[in-house]
Short mmCIF file of C-alpha atoms (C1' of nucleotides) in Angstrom, two decimals:
data_model
loop_
_atom_site.label_atom_id
_atom_site.label_comp_id
_atom_site.label_asym_id
_atom_site.label_seq_id
_atom_site.Cartn_x
_atom_site.Cartn_y
_atom_site.Cartn_z
CA MET A 1 0.76 -12.48 -2.88
CA LEU A 2 2.91 -15.11 -1.43
CA LEU A 3 6.41 -14.43 -1.47
CA VAL A 4 8.35 -16.35 -3.99
CA PRO A 5 11.68 -17.42 -1.69
CA GLN A 6 8.97 -18.77 1.66
CA LEU A 7 7.53 -20.53 -1.47
CA ARG A 8 10.99 -22.20 -2.20
CA GLU A 9 11.85 -22.68 1.05
CA HIS A 10 8.50 -24.54 2.34
CA LEU A 11 7.04 -25.66 -0.77
CA SER A 12 5.61 -28.99 0.37
CA GLU A 13 4.34 -27.89 3.46
CA ILE A 14 2.73 -24.98 1.67
CA LYS A 15 1.28 -27.11 -1.07
CA ALA A 16 0.04 -29.43 2.28
CA HIS A 17 -1.56 -26.41 3.68
CA LEU A 18 -2.94 -24.57 0.78
CA SER A 19 -5.18 -28.03 0.05
CA LYS A 20 -6.91 -27.05 3.03
CA LYS A 21 -8.43 -24.08 1.54
CA ASN A 22 -9.67 -26.38 -1.28
CA PHE A 23 -7.39 -25.08 -3.77
CA LYS A 24 -6.44 -27.59 -6.00
CA ASP A 25 -4.22 -26.51 -8.55
CA LEU A 26 -0.80 -26.87 -6.91
CA SER A 27 0.84 -27.61 -9.75
CA LEU A 28 0.82 -23.40 -10.29
CA LEU A 29 3.61 -23.36 -7.29
CA ASP A 30 5.91 -25.58 -9.33
CA ASP A 31 5.35 -23.32 -12.06
CA VAL A 32 6.22 -20.29 -10.38
CA LEU A 33 9.55 -21.84 -8.90
CA THR A 34 10.24 -22.77 -12.78
CA TYR A 35 9.99 -19.25 -13.39
CA ASP A 36 11.65 -17.96 -11.16
CA ASP A 37 14.69 -19.98 -11.68
CA GLU A 38 14.66 -18.67 -15.53
CA ARG A 39 14.00 -14.64 -13.88
CA LYS A 40 17.44 -15.51 -12.09
CA SER A 41 19.35 -16.92 -14.84
CA LEU A 42 17.84 -14.13 -17.00
CA LYS A 43 18.85 -11.55 -14.53
CA THR A 44 22.52 -13.24 -14.42
CA LYS A 45 23.36 -12.86 -18.35
CA LEU A 46 21.59 -9.25 -18.35
CA ASP A 47 23.85 -7.95 -15.36
CA GLY A 48 26.79 -9.28 -17.18
CA LEU A 49 25.88 -7.46 -20.55
CA ASN A 50 24.81 -4.87 -19.07
CA GLN A 51 28.43 -4.32 -17.23
CA GLN A 52 30.12 -4.84 -20.58
CA ILE A 53 28.69 -2.07 -21.97
CA ASN A 54 29.21 0.18 -19.02
CA GLU A 55 32.68 -0.54 -18.88
CA ILE A 56 32.90 -0.40 -22.77
CA SER A 57 31.16 3.23 -21.96
CA LYS A 58 33.73 4.74 -19.88
CA LYS A 59 36.74 3.43 -22.03
CA VAL A 60 34.77 5.38 -25.33
CA GLY A 61 34.81 8.70 -22.94
CA GLN A 62 38.49 7.97 -22.07
CA ALA A 63 39.41 7.54 -25.60
CA ILE A 64 37.32 10.58 -26.97
CA LYS A 65 38.99 12.57 -24.22
CA THR A 66 42.76 11.52 -25.77
CA GLU A 67 41.33 12.23 -29.08
CA ASP A 68 41.81 8.18 -30.03
CA LEU A 69 38.96 8.29 -31.93
CA SER A 70 39.93 4.94 -33.95
CA THR A 71 39.54 3.07 -30.56
CA ALA A 72 36.36 4.89 -29.84
CA GLU A 73 34.95 3.59 -32.93
CA LEU A 74 36.05 0.01 -32.42
CA LEU A 75 34.80 0.33 -29.18
CA LYS A 76 31.37 1.79 -30.15
CA THR A 77 30.78 -1.55 -32.51
CA GLN A 78 31.41 -3.87 -29.91
CA SER A 79 28.95 -2.19 -27.43
CA ASN A 80 26.37 -1.86 -30.34
CA SER A 81 26.45 -5.73 -31.31
CA LEU A 82 26.27 -6.04 -27.29
CA LYS A 83 23.08 -4.10 -27.60
CA GLU A 84 21.21 -6.51 -29.73
CA GLU A 85 22.05 -9.33 -27.39
CA ILE A 86 20.29 -7.31 -24.44
CA SER A 87 17.20 -6.22 -26.03
CA LEU A 88 16.45 -10.01 -26.94
CA LEU A 89 17.04 -11.14 -23.07
CA ASN A 90 15.20 -7.78 -21.75
CA ALA A 91 12.24 -9.01 -23.91
CA ALA A 92 12.46 -12.22 -23.17
CA SER A 93 12.79 -11.51 -18.95
CA LYS A 94 9.92 -8.97 -19.47
CA ALA A 95 7.74 -12.08 -20.59
CA ASN A 96 8.99 -14.27 -18.12
CA GLU A 97 7.83 -11.77 -14.82
CA GLU A 98 4.38 -11.26 -16.25
CA LYS A 99 3.62 -14.59 -16.52
CA MET A 100 5.31 -15.77 -13.21
CA GLU A 101 3.52 -12.86 -11.92
CA SER A 102 -0.22 -13.70 -13.36
CA LEU A 103 0.81 -17.39 -11.99
CA LEU A 104 1.52 -16.39 -8.40
CA ALA A 105 -1.99 -14.07 -8.67
CA GLN A 106 -3.88 -17.20 -8.83
CA ILE A 107 -2.47 -18.65 -5.67
CA PRO A 108 -4.15 -18.22 -2.22
CA ASN A 109 -3.31 -17.23 1.08
CA ILE A 110 -1.84 -19.96 3.23
CA PRO A 111 -4.32 -20.90 6.03
CA SER A 112 -2.80 -20.30 9.53
CA ALA A 113 -1.91 -24.49 11.17
CA LYS A 114 -4.99 -22.98 13.25
CA VAL A 115 -7.64 -23.21 10.66
CA PRO A 116 -9.97 -25.92 10.97
CA GLU A 117 -10.56 -28.58 8.17
CA GLY A 118 -13.50 -28.34 5.93
CA MET A 119 -15.08 -27.01 2.74
CA THR A 120 -18.46 -25.32 3.73
CA PRO A 121 -20.04 -22.98 6.31
CA GLU A 122 -21.34 -26.42 8.02
CA ASP A 123 -17.48 -26.61 8.86
CA ASN A 124 -16.73 -23.63 10.39
CA GLN A 125 -15.91 -23.70 14.10
CA VAL A 126 -18.42 -21.97 16.95
CA ILE A 127 -16.13 -20.70 19.34
CA VAL A 128 -18.59 -18.80 21.78
CA GLN A 129 -21.84 -18.08 21.77
CA VAL A 130 -23.07 -15.42 24.10
CA GLY A 131 -26.63 -13.80 25.07
CA ASN A 132 -30.03 -14.49 24.88
CA ARG A 133 -33.06 -14.49 22.47
CA PRO A 134 -35.78 -12.32 23.01
CA ASN A 135 -39.43 -14.33 23.48
CA PHE A 136 -42.06 -13.23 21.49
CA ASP A 137 -45.43 -13.42 22.82
CA PHE A 138 -46.41 -11.83 19.84
CA GLU A 139 -45.90 -12.45 15.81
CA ALA A 140 -42.49 -10.98 15.11
CA LEU A 141 -41.70 -8.88 11.83
CA PRO A 142 -38.87 -9.29 9.56
CA HIS A 143 -36.95 -5.89 9.71
CA TRP A 144 -38.54 -5.13 6.50
CA ASP A 145 -42.09 -4.96 7.46
CA LEU A 146 -41.02 -2.98 10.68
CA ALA A 147 -39.07 -0.76 8.39
CA LYS A 148 -42.57 -0.05 6.31
CA LYS A 149 -44.76 0.25 10.01
CA TYR A 150 -42.37 2.78 11.55
CA LYS A 151 -40.69 4.17 8.60
CA ILE A 152 -37.14 3.28 8.94
CA PHE A 153 -35.63 2.88 6.03
CA ASP A 154 -37.86 3.40 2.18
CA LEU A 155 -36.23 0.56 -0.24
CA GLU A 156 -38.71 1.51 -2.98
CA LEU A 157 -37.79 5.24 -2.62
CA GLY A 158 -34.01 3.84 -3.21
CA VAL A 159 -35.24 2.28 -6.87
CA LYS A 160 -37.06 5.53 -7.67
CA LEU A 161 -33.74 7.55 -6.93
CA THR A 162 -30.98 4.79 -7.66
CA GLY A 163 -32.14 1.50 -8.39
CA ALA A 164 -32.44 -1.74 -6.06
CA GLY A 165 -30.60 -2.11 -3.27
CA PHE A 166 -29.71 1.28 -2.00
CA PRO A 167 -32.29 2.49 0.86
CA VAL A 168 -32.82 5.29 1.49
CA PHE A 169 -32.88 5.90 5.81
CA THR A 170 -35.65 8.45 7.15
CA GLY A 171 -36.69 9.79 10.46
CA LYS A 172 -35.53 8.37 13.48
CA GLY A 173 -34.27 5.52 11.29
CA ALA A 174 -31.78 7.43 9.62
CA VAL A 175 -30.96 8.61 13.93
CA LEU A 176 -31.01 5.63 14.44
CA GLN A 177 -28.32 4.53 11.60
CA ARG A 178 -26.17 7.87 12.32
CA ALA A 179 -26.19 6.89 16.08
CA LEU A 180 -24.32 3.51 15.42
CA GLN A 181 -22.00 4.99 13.37
CA ARG A 182 -21.09 7.29 16.14
CA TYR A 183 -21.22 4.80 18.67
CA PHE A 184 -18.80 2.62 16.82
CA LEU A 185 -16.71 5.00 16.23
CA ASP A 186 -16.31 6.19 20.03
CA PHE A 187 -16.06 2.82 20.91
CA ASN A 188 -12.78 2.14 19.10
CA ILE A 189 -11.49 5.26 19.84
CA LYS A 190 -11.73 4.44 23.49
CA LYS A 191 -9.73 0.96 22.67
CA ASP A 192 -6.53 3.40 20.90
CA TYR A 193 -7.89 3.15 17.53
CA TYR A 194 -6.89 6.35 15.35
CA GLU A 195 -9.51 7.58 13.40
CA VAL A 196 -9.61 8.81 9.88
CA ILE A 197 -12.25 9.45 6.98
CA PRO A 198 -10.59 8.30 3.74
CA PRO A 199 -11.92 9.01 0.19
CA LEU A 200 -15.00 6.75 -0.82
CA MET A 201 -12.88 6.62 -4.51
CA VAL A 202 -9.60 4.83 -4.85
CA ASN A 203 -7.28 4.90 -7.91
CA ARG A 204 -6.10 1.45 -9.81
CA GLU A 205 -2.98 1.36 -7.58
CA SER A 206 -5.01 1.25 -4.21
CA ALA A 207 -7.46 -1.20 -5.53
CA PHE A 208 -4.75 -3.78 -6.63
CA ALA A 209 -2.78 -3.53 -3.43
CA THR A 210 -5.28 -4.40 -1.12
CA GLY A 211 -5.89 -7.15 -3.68
CA GLN A 212 -9.37 -5.84 -5.52
CA LEU A 213 -7.73 -6.31 -8.46
CA PRO A 214 -7.80 -7.73 -10.54
CA ASP A 215 -9.88 -10.31 -9.58
CA LYS A 216 -12.93 -8.37 -8.11
CA GLU A 217 -12.81 -5.88 -10.47
CA GLY A 218 -16.54 -6.93 -11.38
CA GLN A 219 -17.59 -6.03 -7.81
CA MET A 220 -16.61 -2.35 -7.38
CA TYR A 221 -18.36 0.49 -9.14
CA TYR A 222 -16.22 2.25 -11.66
CA THR A 223 -16.42 6.12 -12.63
CA GLN A 224 -15.58 7.89 -15.65
CA ASP A 225 -12.10 9.54 -14.35
CA GLU A 226 -10.93 5.89 -13.44
CA PHE A 227 -12.21 5.82 -10.06
CA TYR A 228 -13.22 3.17 -8.15
CA LEU A 229 -15.94 3.34 -5.74
CA ILE A 230 -14.71 1.46 -2.47
CA PRO A 231 -16.34 -1.67 -1.20
CA THR A 232 -14.61 -1.10 1.87
CA ALA A 233 -12.67 1.36 3.97
CA GLU A 234 -9.91 -1.42 4.41
CA VAL A 235 -8.73 -0.48 0.93
CA PRO A 236 -8.24 3.30 1.37
CA VAL A 237 -7.22 2.83 5.02
CA THR A 238 -4.88 -0.08 4.79
CA ASN A 239 -3.35 2.19 1.48
CA ILE A 240 -2.45 4.84 3.68
CA TYR A 241 0.79 3.41 4.65
CA ARG A 242 1.66 1.58 0.78
CA ASP A 243 4.90 2.10 -0.13
CA THR A 244 6.29 3.31 3.27
CA ILE A 245 8.67 1.58 5.39
CA LEU A 246 7.81 2.00 9.24
CA ARG A 247 10.05 1.97 12.52
CA LYS A 248 9.68 -1.06 14.52
CA GLU A 249 8.33 1.04 17.35
CA ASP A 250 5.59 2.43 15.23
CA LEU A 251 4.04 -1.13 15.49
CA PRO A 252 1.21 -1.43 15.56
CA ILE A 253 -0.84 0.72 13.80
CA LYS A 254 -4.32 0.36 14.59
CA LEU A 255 -6.90 2.27 12.30
CA THR A 256 -10.78 3.17 12.19
CA ALA A 257 -12.35 5.10 9.85
CA PHE A 258 -16.08 5.03 8.73
CA SER A 259 -17.50 4.64 5.50
CA GLN A 260 -20.09 3.63 3.06
CA CYS A 261 -19.22 0.68 1.28
CA PHE A 262 -20.23 0.64 -2.65
CA ARG A 263 -20.90 -3.23 -3.89
CA ARG A 264 -22.46 -4.16 -7.04
CA GLU A 265 -22.82 -7.63 -5.86
CA ALA A 266 -23.97 -9.21 -9.33
CA GLY A 267 -25.94 -11.68 -10.01
CA SER A 268 -27.51 -12.31 -6.06
CA TYR A 269 -31.38 -12.52 -5.88
CA GLY A 270 -33.82 -14.35 -3.43
CA LYS A 271 -34.70 -14.36 0.43
CA ASP A 272 -31.25 -14.19 1.47
CA VAL A 273 -31.05 -10.18 0.06
CA ARG A 274 -34.31 -8.82 1.25
CA GLY A 275 -34.52 -5.95 3.06
CA LEU A 276 -30.77 -5.03 4.40
CA ASN A 277 -29.12 -8.14 3.99
CA ARG A 278 -27.43 -7.60 1.15
CA VAL A 279 -27.45 -4.01 -0.55
CA HIS A 280 -25.29 -2.27 -2.83
CA GLN A 281 -24.50 1.07 -0.65
CA PHE A 282 -24.09 0.28 2.97
CA ASP A 283 -22.20 2.10 6.09
CA LYS A 284 -19.79 0.56 8.12
CA VAL A 285 -16.86 1.08 10.85
CA GLU A 286 -13.72 -0.73 10.00
CA ILE A 287 -10.50 -1.39 12.10
CA VAL A 288 -7.18 -2.29 10.29
CA HIS A 289 -3.76 -2.92 12.10
CA ILE A 290 -0.29 -2.63 10.68
CA SER A 291 1.25 -5.09 12.84
CA HIS A 292 4.46 -6.97 13.71
CA PRO A 293 4.77 -10.33 12.56
CA HIS A 294 5.84 -12.01 15.68
CA ASN A 295 2.19 -10.26 16.96
CA SER A 296 -0.43 -10.65 14.19
CA TYR A 297 -2.07 -13.41 15.46
CA ASN A 298 -2.11 -11.65 19.29
CA GLU A 299 -3.79 -8.93 17.46
CA LEU A 300 -6.06 -11.04 15.72
CA GLU A 301 -7.45 -12.33 18.75
CA GLN A 302 -7.59 -8.50 20.48
CA MET A 303 -9.79 -7.33 17.24
CA LYS A 304 -11.78 -10.66 17.53
CA ASP A 305 -12.80 -9.71 21.18
CA HIS A 306 -13.17 -5.99 20.62
CA VAL A 307 -15.80 -6.68 18.42
CA ALA A 308 -17.43 -9.51 20.33
CA GLU A 309 -17.32 -6.99 23.52
CA LEU A 310 -18.99 -4.22 21.11
CA LEU A 311 -21.70 -6.94 20.22
CA ALA A 312 -22.35 -7.74 23.53
CA SER A 313 -22.99 -4.00 24.44
CA LEU A 314 -25.41 -3.88 22.65
CA GLY A 315 -27.27 -6.18 23.89
CA LEU A 316 -27.22 -8.57 21.00
CA GLU A 317 -26.83 -12.60 20.90
CA TYR A 318 -23.99 -13.44 18.73
CA ARG A 319 -21.40 -16.10 18.31
CA VAL A 320 -18.16 -15.98 16.94
CA LEU A 321 -17.19 -18.61 14.28
CA LEU A 322 -13.26 -19.79 13.45
CA LEU A 323 -13.77 -20.03 9.48
CA CYS A 324 -12.65 -22.90 8.03
CA GLY A 325 -9.94 -23.57 5.18
CA GLY A 326 -12.73 -23.92 2.45
CA ASP A 327 -14.88 -20.79 3.63
CA MET A 328 -12.23 -18.53 4.03
CA SER A 329 -11.93 -15.53 1.51
CA PHE A 330 -8.86 -15.95 -1.07
CA ALA A 331 -6.38 -13.41 0.69
CA SER A 332 -7.01 -14.19 4.29
CA ALA A 333 -4.44 -16.64 6.69
CA MET A 334 -7.03 -17.00 9.50
CA THR A 335 -10.41 -15.32 9.49
CA TYR A 336 -13.18 -15.01 12.24
CA ASP A 337 -16.87 -14.24 11.08
CA LEU A 338 -19.17 -12.62 14.34
CA GLU A 339 -22.98 -13.15 13.68
CA VAL A 340 -26.00 -11.88 15.44
CA TYR A 341 -29.12 -14.09 15.82
CA SER A 342 -32.19 -12.24 13.85
CA ALA A 343 -35.12 -14.04 16.09
CA ALA A 344 -37.54 -12.91 13.46
CA GLN A 345 -35.91 -14.17 10.05
CA GLU A 346 -34.76 -16.94 12.68
CA LYS A 347 -31.45 -17.12 11.36
CA TRP A 348 -27.28 -15.78 12.29
CA LEU A 349 -26.47 -12.62 9.81
CA GLU A 350 -22.96 -12.36 9.58
CA VAL A 351 -21.94 -8.50 10.89
CA SER A 352 -18.11 -8.95 11.15
CA SER A 353 -15.61 -10.33 9.30
CA VAL A 354 -12.03 -10.35 11.07
CA SER A 355 -8.72 -11.26 9.39
CA ASN A 356 -5.13 -11.79 9.88
CA PHE A 357 -3.34 -11.51 6.17
CA GLU A 358 -0.14 -11.92 7.03
CA THR A 359 2.19 -10.71 4.41
CA TYR A 360 -0.41 -11.52 1.38
CA GLN A 361 -1.30 -8.00 1.38
CA ALA A 362 1.54 -6.33 2.71
CA ASN A 363 3.74 -7.62 -0.33
CA ARG A 364 1.52 -5.82 -2.85
CA LEU A 365 1.51 -2.66 -0.37
CA LYS A 366 5.04 -2.81 0.34
CA VAL A 367 4.45 -2.16 4.03
CA ARG A 368 7.74 -2.93 5.83
CA PHE A 369 9.35 -1.74 8.66
CA LYS A 370 13.17 -2.00 9.71
CA ASN A 371 13.71 -5.27 12.35
CA ASP A 372 16.49 -5.90 14.61
CA SER A 373 19.16 -6.48 12.28
CA GLY A 374 18.73 -3.42 10.60
CA LYS A 375 17.01 -5.07 7.25
CA ASN A 376 13.59 -4.02 5.90
CA GLU A 377 10.98 -6.83 6.82
CA LEU A 378 7.12 -6.64 5.13
CA CYS A 379 4.36 -5.93 8.43
CA HIS A 380 1.11 -8.09 8.84
CA THR A 381 -1.71 -6.38 7.84
CA LEU A 382 -5.37 -7.26 9.57
CA ASN A 383 -8.70 -5.74 8.85
CA GLY A 384 -11.79 -6.00 10.40
CA SER A 385 -15.68 -4.59 10.33
CA SER A 386 -16.52 -2.85 13.57
CA LEU A 387 -18.95 -3.15 12.68
CA ALA A 388 -21.24 -3.05 9.16
CA LEU A 389 -24.20 -1.34 10.08
CA PRO A 390 -27.03 -2.97 7.97
CA ARG A 391 -27.68 -6.21 9.63
CA ILE A 392 -26.46 -4.77 12.63
CA MET A 393 -29.71 -2.38 12.07
CA ALA A 394 -31.86 -5.46 11.05
CA ALA A 395 -31.20 -7.55 13.91
CA ILE A 396 -31.50 -4.44 16.22
CA LEU A 397 -34.95 -4.02 14.90
CA GLU A 398 -35.48 -7.41 14.97
CA ASN A 399 -34.88 -8.33 18.36
CA TYR A 400 -35.67 -5.20 20.75
CA GLN A 401 -39.35 -4.86 18.52
CA THR A 402 -42.03 -4.70 20.93
CA PRO A 403 -46.03 -4.29 19.77
CA GLN A 404 -45.46 -0.37 21.10
CA GLY A 405 -42.10 0.04 18.41
CA ILE A 406 -38.57 -0.56 18.82
CA ARG A 407 -36.50 -0.20 22.15
CA ILE A 408 -33.31 1.20 21.40
CA PRO A 409 -30.17 -0.46 23.22
CA GLU A 410 -28.74 1.60 26.08
CA VAL A 411 -25.75 2.54 24.64
CA LEU A 412 -27.47 4.17 22.13
CA VAL A 413 -29.83 6.08 23.83
CA PRO A 414 -27.37 8.90 24.66
CA TYR A 415 -26.87 9.42 20.44
CA THR A 416 -30.48 8.86 19.15
CA GLY A 417 -31.89 11.05 22.20
CA PHE A 418 -34.71 8.81 21.92
CA GLU A 419 -35.68 5.48 24.04
CA VAL A 420 -38.55 3.98 21.73
CA LEU A 421 -38.44 3.99 17.46
CA ASP A 422 -42.17 4.48 17.03
"C1'" G B 1 -12.80 23.40 -18.46
"C1'" G B 2 -8.71 27.33 -20.05
"C1'" A B 3 -3.40 29.20 -18.84
"C1'" G B 4 1.31 28.60 -16.98
"C1'" U B 5 4.72 25.97 -14.28
"C1'" G B 6 6.99 21.66 -11.55
"C1'" G B 7 7.77 16.04 -10.74
"C1'" U B 8 15.30 13.90 -7.75
"C1'" G B 9 16.70 9.38 -1.72
"C1'" G B 10 12.47 9.64 4.96
"C1'" G B 11 12.34 15.87 4.60
"C1'" U B 12 14.18 20.46 1.98
"C1'" G B 13 16.99 20.91 -2.32
"C1'" A B 14 21.30 21.09 -6.12
"C1'" G B 15 22.44 18.89 -10.45
"C1'" U B 16 21.45 20.30 -18.55
"C1'" G B 17 25.73 14.38 -21.57
"C1'" G B 18 30.53 10.42 -19.07
"C1'" C B 19 34.41 12.58 -12.73
"C1'" U B 20 26.40 11.64 -10.55
"C1'" G B 21 23.48 7.02 -6.87
"C1'" A B 22 23.15 11.57 -6.57
"C1'" A B 23 26.30 18.02 -3.53
"C1'" A B 24 24.24 20.64 1.07
"C1'" C B 25 21.42 21.24 4.49
"C1'" C B 26 17.33 18.92 7.99
"C1'" A B 27 15.69 14.14 10.16
"C1'" A B 28 17.20 10.00 11.90
"C1'" C B 29 20.93 6.35 13.97
"C1'" A B 30 25.72 5.15 16.65
"C1'" G B 31 29.72 7.39 19.26
"C1'" U B 32 32.81 11.05 21.78
"C1'" U B 33 33.07 14.98 24.86
"C1'" U B 34 31.04 18.71 27.92
"C1'" G B 35 27.37 16.30 32.75
"C1'" C B 36 22.46 17.35 32.77
"C1'" U B 37 15.87 16.63 30.12
"C1'" A B 38 20.11 20.29 25.46
"C1'" A B 39 24.14 21.71 22.99
"C1'" A B 40 28.99 20.74 20.03
"C1'" C B 41 31.79 17.29 17.50
"C1'" U B 42 33.02 12.67 14.46
"C1'" G B 43 30.72 8.02 12.00
"C1'" U B 44 26.96 5.87 9.59
"C1'" C B 45 22.60 6.72 6.95
"C1'" G B 46 18.03 4.73 -0.74
"C1'" U B 47 14.83 0.59 -2.59
"C1'" A B 48 14.65 -3.92 -5.58
"C1'" C B 49 16.73 -7.72 -8.02
"C1'" G B 50 21.39 -11.06 -9.07
"C1'" G B 51 26.33 -13.48 -7.59
"C1'" G B 52 28.36 -15.20 -3.01
"C1'" A B 53 29.21 -19.20 3.00
"C1'" A B 54 30.95 -14.24 4.17
"C1'" A B 55 33.72 -9.78 3.26
"C1'" C B 56 31.97 -8.10 -0.87
"C1'" U B 57 30.24 -7.53 -5.37
"C1'" G B 58 26.99 -6.51 -9.77
"C1'" U B 59 22.68 -4.77 -12.31
"C1'" A B 60 18.69 -1.35 -12.19
"C1'" C B 61 15.64 2.68 -10.71
"C1'" C B 62 15.98 10.48 -10.19
"C1'" G B 63 6.92 10.28 -11.57
"C1'" G B 64 5.38 6.19 -15.79
"C1'" G B 65 6.47 4.31 -20.75
"C1'" G B 66 8.79 4.70 -25.42
"C1'" G B 67 13.34 7.02 -28.18
"C1'" U B 68 17.91 9.57 -29.25
"C1'" U B 69 23.82 7.90 -28.21
"C1'" C B 70 29.36 3.92 -27.03
"C1'" G B 71 27.03 6.56 -22.41
"C1'" A B 72 20.62 9.91 -20.17
"C1'" A B 73 18.51 12.50 -13.63
"C1'" U B 74 20.24 15.63 -17.85
"C1'" C B 75 18.51 15.56 -24.92
"C1'" C B 76 13.19 14.19 -27.78
"C1'" C B 77 8.16 11.90 -28.27
"C1'" C B 78 3.71 9.97 -24.93
"C1'" C B 79 1.60 9.40 -20.71
"C1'" C B 80 0.18 9.82 -15.25
"C1'" C B 81 0.24 13.49 -11.42
"C1'" G B 82 1.23 18.27 -8.35
"C1'" C B 83 1.05 23.36 -7.57
"C1'" U B 84 -0.44 28.60 -8.94
"C1'" C B 85 -3.73 32.19 -11.31
"C1'" C B 86 -8.47 32.21 -14.17
"C1'" G B 87 -13.23 30.24 -14.52
"C1'" C B 88 -17.30 27.33 -12.50
"C1'" C B 89 -19.18 25.24 -7.47
"C1'" A B 90 -19.95 23.93 -2.76
#
RNA sequence: GGAGUGGUGGGUGAGUGGCUGAAACCAACAGUUUGCUAAACUGUCGUACGGGAAACUGUACCGGGGGUUCGAAUCCCCCCCGCUCCGCCA
């Protein structure tokens, strides 16, 4: 959520930046400020009335002590008449704040100045493109065909066990999947990330704090115990620091976590969702930073470079996109997408998305640190995938295929124990 | 699932109606001193919002919500969560 004082101070700039995000409803911002004015004036009135009651109550106590019962009775009547006024104002102020919150929740994060203009994926800026694509002198198969040929994963079996979009990894495919998990984690740990294994279900508060609720409720699986299955490890991991005040020296906090991720992805069908391109349950290794506001964009660059290095180490051709305003997510201030080229599908697959949320999440999370003047200040939060497994798996299968089997990238061989998947 | 017990500031923990926004201790921070990777002493030390240029000041908050009362951390009701024992299971 945006911060109202910022909104007040930089209204016209914020409006200008938001239109870059294709956000049309700019009058919402003015409405928020109107509600905020009302909030303040109600608060002032209420505080004054409460003060009066407090003073009267003290006098009642004294009067009773000195056995001046008639004064006490008189004061009680005064207090009672104030109470009616207070309960009216209380109701008004509650309604006011709820309305203001709900408006505020509809306003997306402000894109950073560096975010390019644009509405569609075509407007994203390609920052770098690295690596070579394989030249096949045979007919290259998409990964869903390779999966059948080499028994790597089985989607039909998943349908039997659960439903569409729940792949069952089998044999060497399962080993490769496990190798990827471990390799990614080890790579992150070498770069000073601290590993956690979070719960796969979270409560309502956690889902709200990172912004999954209320807007994306339909995207999450929900259990009878009122827990949400996590759509990404970002949710539990970032929530570790919910409602905390950190010391400046603690920053940045760099965490990594492997988890299964669960997404309902309602209403998506067709070619883009074949094979592992889009599934309901998948594996992902996530990185999360809690950062000092002055350093967060530095850290965004580091995270982006970190993921790029990881992709390069797998020998995959990749490119880095700086997303344009219109293609960014609601809560992000700036996002890099990393994509690998799938030679057999002949298209780019998004395998990581690295974002700086600035204070947008931190405001809900209440993650703060003591700044130099001793005041509590919101941290910035960032996160990214490092990496999402299914599409990496797809890209490895497709790009490393030979007529004899799938070659395993060198860095993974110590983890798989075999060099060719056949 | 059954029974019991409890939720207070960064932590431990006192507090059963006004003198309690909250003792004490620990941690943290600042300073003094003896000078040596430490100890002792002194001081500071919750959060949010409002008013104010500021010093400062007001209000709210003792798991959450409601109620009783002039006045609630303290009494009543509902809900949530933790812990212990039993049961079940890995």
